[in-house]
Amino acid sequence: MSKVKPYKNSELGKKEQVTKMFDNISGDYDGLNRVISFGIDIKWRQNVVKIIKESNPQTILDIATGTGDLAINLAETDATKIVGLDISSGMLEIGKEKIKKKGLESKIEMILGDSENMPFEDNTFDAITVAFGVRNFETLENGLKEIYRVLKPNGTFVILETSIPTKTPFKQGYNFYSKNILPLIGKIFSKDRSAYKYLSESASVFPYGEALNNILRKIGFINVEDFPQTLGVATIYKSSK
Ligand SMILES: C[S@@+](CC[C@H](N)C(=O)[O-])C[C@H]1O[C@@H](n2cnc3c(N)ncnc32)[C@H](O)[C@@H]1O
């Protein structure tokens, strides 16, 4: 898998570039998310919550939580503790404000940290989620191994990530949208032009469907299943330890 990075002329590694990029776009992120997905991303996160509810977890870790949308949605489960972890302090600040406004501070804790080296003991969480985060990891397998380590045996792991429709004409429509429309929206509405180019370029090379299922199995996850969403433009992956 090629390592697509946000800034072509930067000497920084992918992790530093990704952190910088999300710090830069944190103020635009929620609004632009709704625009680029026509608001369907809300439904996808609700579908993740439905899957998580099936195993009734007490503790949930939402990795790459960003501005906290999934962590906030997860607050409707019976979990007593939800931890949102992200490497970008800019994204977390926006998330913390949202959590405060909703009065969820006692249930959701937002912490700064790297998914590839997390400050938790082995077997800590009943469930772990990552929405649109794994694609940004510096090294996918290291991030997944770390998730496996901190997930309790029998725990549930759910990924929501972009994927590519395989059927004609959706595949062609998706290609046109991601190569032409998405960067244009980013250019018009965001301060950081490279960011939305990176989002579509990284999505075009990231493994999805059976390829990602197999990576999860290789790490040790079991009962791996994938559920394509909205013609396959995103996919939910459910697995356990
Ligand atoms: C596209 S956003 C997704 C945010 C949120 N999960 C959502 O669904 O809107 C990706 C997030 O991954 C975070 N991220 C990228 N690499 C990370 C890492 N190594 N550890 C923790 N967070 C990371 C970024 O800072 C960013 O907030």
Coordinates of C-alpha atoms and ligand atoms in Angstrom, one line a residue:
M1 CA 0.0 0.0 0.0
S2 CA 1.5 3.3 -1.0
K3 CA 1.8 5.9 1.8
V4 CA -0.3 8.9 0.6
K5 CA 0.6 12.0 2.6
P6 CA -1.3 15.3 2.8
Y7 CA 1.6 17.7 1.9
K8 CA 3.7 16.8 -1.2
N9 CA 6.6 19.2 -0.5
S10 CA 6.9 18.5 3.2
E11 CA 9.8 16.6 4.9
L12 CA 7.6 15.6 7.8
G13 CA 6.4 11.9 8.2
K14 CA 2.8 10.9 7.5
K15 CA 1.8 11.1 11.2
E16 CA 3.1 14.6 11.7
Q17 CA 1.5 15.8 8.4
V18 CA -1.8 14.2 9.3
T19 CA -1.8 15.8 12.7
K20 CA -1.0 19.2 11.2
M21 CA -3.7 18.8 8.5
F22 CA -6.5 17.9 11.0
D23 CA -5.3 20.8 13.3
N24 CA -5.7 23.1 10.2
I25 CA -9.1 21.9 9.1
S26 CA -10.7 21.3 12.6
G27 CA -12.8 24.4 12.4
D28 CA -14.3 23.4 9.0
Y29 CA -14.4 19.7 9.6
D30 CA -18.0 19.1 10.8
G31 CA -19.6 21.5 8.2
L32 CA -17.6 20.1 5.3
N33 CA -18.3 16.5 6.3
R34 CA -22.0 17.1 5.9
V35 CA -21.5 18.8 2.5
I36 CA -19.1 16.2 1.0
S37 CA -21.2 13.2 2.1
F38 CA -24.6 14.9 1.6
G39 CA -25.2 14.3 5.3
I40 CA -25.3 10.5 4.9
D41 CA -22.3 10.1 7.2
I42 CA -24.8 10.7 10.1
K43 CA -26.7 7.5 9.1
W44 CA -23.4 5.5 8.8
R45 CA -22.4 6.5 12.4
Q46 CA -25.9 5.5 13.6
N47 CA -25.4 2.1 12.0
V48 CA -22.1 1.7 13.9
V49 CA -23.9 2.5 17.1
K50 CA -26.6 -0.2 16.3
I51 CA -23.9 -2.8 15.9
I52 CA -22.1 -1.7 19.1
K53 CA -25.4 -1.9 21.1
E54 CA -25.8 -5.6 20.2
S55 CA -22.9 -6.5 22.7
N56 CA -24.0 -4.0 25.4
P57 CA -20.5 -2.8 26.3
Q58 CA -19.7 -1.0 29.5
T59 CA -16.5 0.7 28.3
I60 CA -16.0 2.0 24.7
L61 CA -12.9 3.5 23.1
D62 CA -13.5 5.7 20.0
I63 CA -10.1 6.0 18.3
A64 CA -9.4 8.9 15.9
T65 CA -12.5 10.4 17.5
G66 CA -11.8 13.9 15.9
T67 CA -14.6 16.3 16.8
G68 CA -16.3 13.5 18.7
D69 CA -19.4 12.8 16.5
L70 CA -19.3 9.0 17.0
A71 CA -18.3 9.2 20.7
I72 CA -21.4 11.5 21.2
N73 CA -23.6 9.0 19.3
L74 CA -22.3 6.2 21.4
A75 CA -23.5 8.0 24.5
E76 CA -27.0 6.6 23.7
T77 CA -25.7 3.1 24.5
D78 CA -25.7 1.8 28.1
A79 CA -21.9 2.3 28.3
T80 CA -20.8 3.8 31.6
K81 CA -17.5 5.2 30.1
I82 CA -16.6 6.3 26.6
V83 CA -13.1 7.5 25.8
G84 CA -12.4 9.4 22.6
L85 CA -8.7 9.4 21.6
D86 CA -7.2 11.6 18.8
I87 CA -3.7 12.8 17.8
S88 CA -5.0 16.3 16.8
S89 CA -5.5 18.7 19.7
G90 CA -7.4 21.0 17.3
M91 CA -10.0 18.4 16.5
L92 CA -10.3 17.4 20.2
E93 CA -10.9 21.0 21.3
I94 CA -13.9 21.2 18.9
G95 CA -15.1 17.8 20.2
K96 CA -14.8 18.8 23.9
E97 CA -16.9 22.0 23.3
K98 CA -19.6 19.8 21.7
I99 CA -19.6 17.4 24.6
K100 CA -19.8 20.2 27.1
K101 CA -22.8 21.7 25.3
K102 CA -24.5 18.3 25.4
G103 CA -23.7 17.8 29.1
L104 CA -21.9 14.6 28.4
E105 CA -18.6 15.4 30.2
S106 CA -19.2 12.7 32.9
K107 CA -19.7 10.0 30.3
I108 CA -17.2 10.9 27.5
E109 CA -13.5 11.7 28.2
M110 CA -11.5 13.1 25.3
I111 CA -7.8 12.4 25.4
L112 CA -4.8 13.3 23.2
G113 CA -2.9 10.2 22.0
D114 CA -1.5 8.2 19.2
S115 CA -3.5 5.1 18.1
E116 CA -0.3 3.3 17.4
N117 CA 1.0 3.7 21.0
M118 CA -2.0 4.0 23.4
P119 CA -1.8 4.7 27.1
F120 CA -4.0 1.8 28.1
E121 CA -3.4 -1.6 29.7
D122 CA -3.9 -4.8 27.7
N123 CA -7.6 -6.0 27.6
T124 CA -9.1 -2.7 28.8
F125 CA -12.2 -2.0 26.6
D126 CA -15.4 -4.0 25.9
A127 CA -15.7 -2.3 22.5
I128 CA -13.6 -0.2 20.2
T129 CA -14.7 2.0 17.2
V130 CA -12.8 3.9 14.5
A131 CA -14.7 6.1 12.0
F132 CA -12.7 7.4 9.1
G133 CA -9.5 7.0 11.1
V134 CA -7.6 3.8 10.1
R135 CA -6.9 5.3 6.6
N136 CA -4.9 8.0 8.3
F137 CA -2.7 5.8 10.5
E138 CA 1.0 6.0 9.7
T139 CA 1.2 2.2 9.7
L140 CA -2.2 0.4 9.5
E141 CA -1.0 -2.9 10.9
N142 CA 0.7 -1.3 14.0
G143 CA -2.6 0.6 14.7
L144 CA -4.7 -2.6 14.4
K145 CA -2.3 -4.6 16.6
E146 CA -2.5 -1.9 19.3
I147 CA -6.3 -2.0 19.0
Y148 CA -6.2 -5.8 19.4
R149 CA -4.0 -5.4 22.5
V150 CA -6.3 -3.0 24.4
L151 CA -9.6 -4.8 23.4
K152 CA -10.9 -7.3 25.9
P153 CA -11.3 -11.0 24.8
N154 CA -14.8 -11.3 23.2
G155 CA -14.8 -7.5 22.7
T156 CA -16.3 -5.9 19.6
F157 CA -14.2 -3.9 17.1
V158 CA -16.0 -1.8 14.5
I159 CA -14.4 0.2 11.7
L160 CA -16.3 2.7 9.5
E161 CA -14.1 3.7 6.5
T162 CA -14.4 4.9 3.0
S163 CA -14.5 2.3 0.2
I164 CA -15.1 2.3 -3.5
P165 CA -18.2 1.2 -5.3
T166 CA -17.5 -1.9 -7.5
K167 CA -20.6 -1.7 -9.8
T168 CA -21.1 0.3 -13.0
P169 CA -22.1 3.2 -13.2
F170 CA -21.6 3.9 -9.4
K171 CA -17.9 3.2 -9.7
Q172 CA -17.5 5.8 -12.5
G173 CA -19.7 8.3 -10.7
Y174 CA -17.7 7.9 -7.5
N175 CA -14.4 8.3 -9.4
F176 CA -15.6 11.5 -11.0
Y177 CA -16.9 12.9 -7.7
S178 CA -13.8 12.1 -5.7
K179 CA -11.3 13.3 -8.3
N180 CA -13.1 16.4 -9.4
I181 CA -15.9 17.5 -7.1
L182 CA -14.4 16.7 -3.7
P183 CA -11.1 18.6 -4.1
L184 CA -13.1 21.5 -5.6
I185 CA -15.4 21.7 -2.5
G186 CA -12.2 21.6 -0.3
K187 CA -10.7 24.4 -2.4
I188 CA -13.8 26.6 -2.1
F189 CA -14.7 26.0 1.5
S190 CA -11.5 25.0 3.4
K191 CA -8.4 27.0 4.2
D192 CA -6.3 23.9 3.5
R193 CA -6.5 23.0 -0.2
S194 CA -4.2 19.9 0.1
A195 CA -6.4 18.4 2.8
Y196 CA -9.4 17.5 0.6
K197 CA -7.1 16.3 -2.2
Y198 CA -5.4 14.0 0.3
L199 CA -8.8 12.7 1.5
S200 CA -9.7 11.5 -2.0
E201 CA -6.2 10.3 -2.9
S202 CA -5.9 8.3 0.3
A203 CA -9.3 6.8 -0.2
S204 CA -8.5 5.6 -3.7
V205 CA -5.6 3.4 -2.5
F206 CA -6.9 2.2 0.8
P207 CA -7.8 -1.5 1.1
Y208 CA -11.5 -2.2 1.4
G209 CA -13.9 -5.2 1.5
E210 CA -12.3 -8.6 1.6
A211 CA -8.8 -7.0 1.5
L212 CA -9.3 -5.2 4.8
N213 CA -11.1 -8.3 6.2
N214 CA -8.0 -10.3 5.5
I215 CA -5.7 -7.7 7.2
L216 CA -8.0 -7.9 10.3
R217 CA -7.8 -11.7 10.3
K218 CA -4.0 -11.6 10.0
I219 CA -3.8 -9.4 13.1
G220 CA -5.9 -12.0 15.0
F221 CA -9.5 -10.6 14.9
I222 CA -12.2 -13.2 14.4
N223 CA -15.8 -13.2 13.2
V224 CA -14.8 -10.6 10.6
E225 CA -17.7 -9.2 8.5
D226 CA -18.2 -6.2 6.3
F227 CA -21.3 -4.2 5.5
P228 CA -21.1 -1.9 2.5
Q229 CA -23.0 1.4 3.0
T230 CA -24.7 3.5 0.4
L231 CA -23.6 1.7 -2.8
G232 CA -20.3 0.9 -1.3
V233 CA -18.9 4.5 -0.8
A234 CA -18.3 3.5 2.8
T235 CA -18.1 0.2 4.6
I236 CA -18.6 -0.9 8.2
Y237 CA -16.3 -3.8 9.4
K238 CA -17.3 -5.7 12.5
S239 CA -15.0 -8.2 14.2
S240 CA -14.1 -9.5 17.6
K241 CA -11.2 -10.7 19.7
Ligands
LIG1 C1 -11.4 12.0 9.1 S1 -11.2 12.3 10.8 C2 -12.4 11.3 11.5 C3 -13.0 11.9 12.8 C4 -14.2 11.2 13.4 N1 -13.9 9.8 13.8 C5 -15.4 11.2 12.5 O1 -16.0 10.2 12.2 O2 -15.7 12.3 12.1 C6 -9.7 11.3 11.2 C7 -9.1 11.6 12.5 O3 -8.1 10.6 12.7 C8 -7.1 11.3 13.6 N2 -5.9 10.5 13.5 C9 -5.1 10.2 12.5 N3 -4.0 9.5 12.8 C10 -4.2 9.2 14.2 C11 -3.4 8.5 15.1 N4 -2.2 7.9 14.7 N5 -3.8 8.4 16.3 C12 -5.0 9.0 16.7 N6 -5.7 9.7 15.9 C13 -5.3 9.8 14.6 C14 -7.0 12.7 13.0 O4 -6.4 13.6 13.9 C15 -8.5 13.0 12.7 O5 -9.1 13.6 13.8

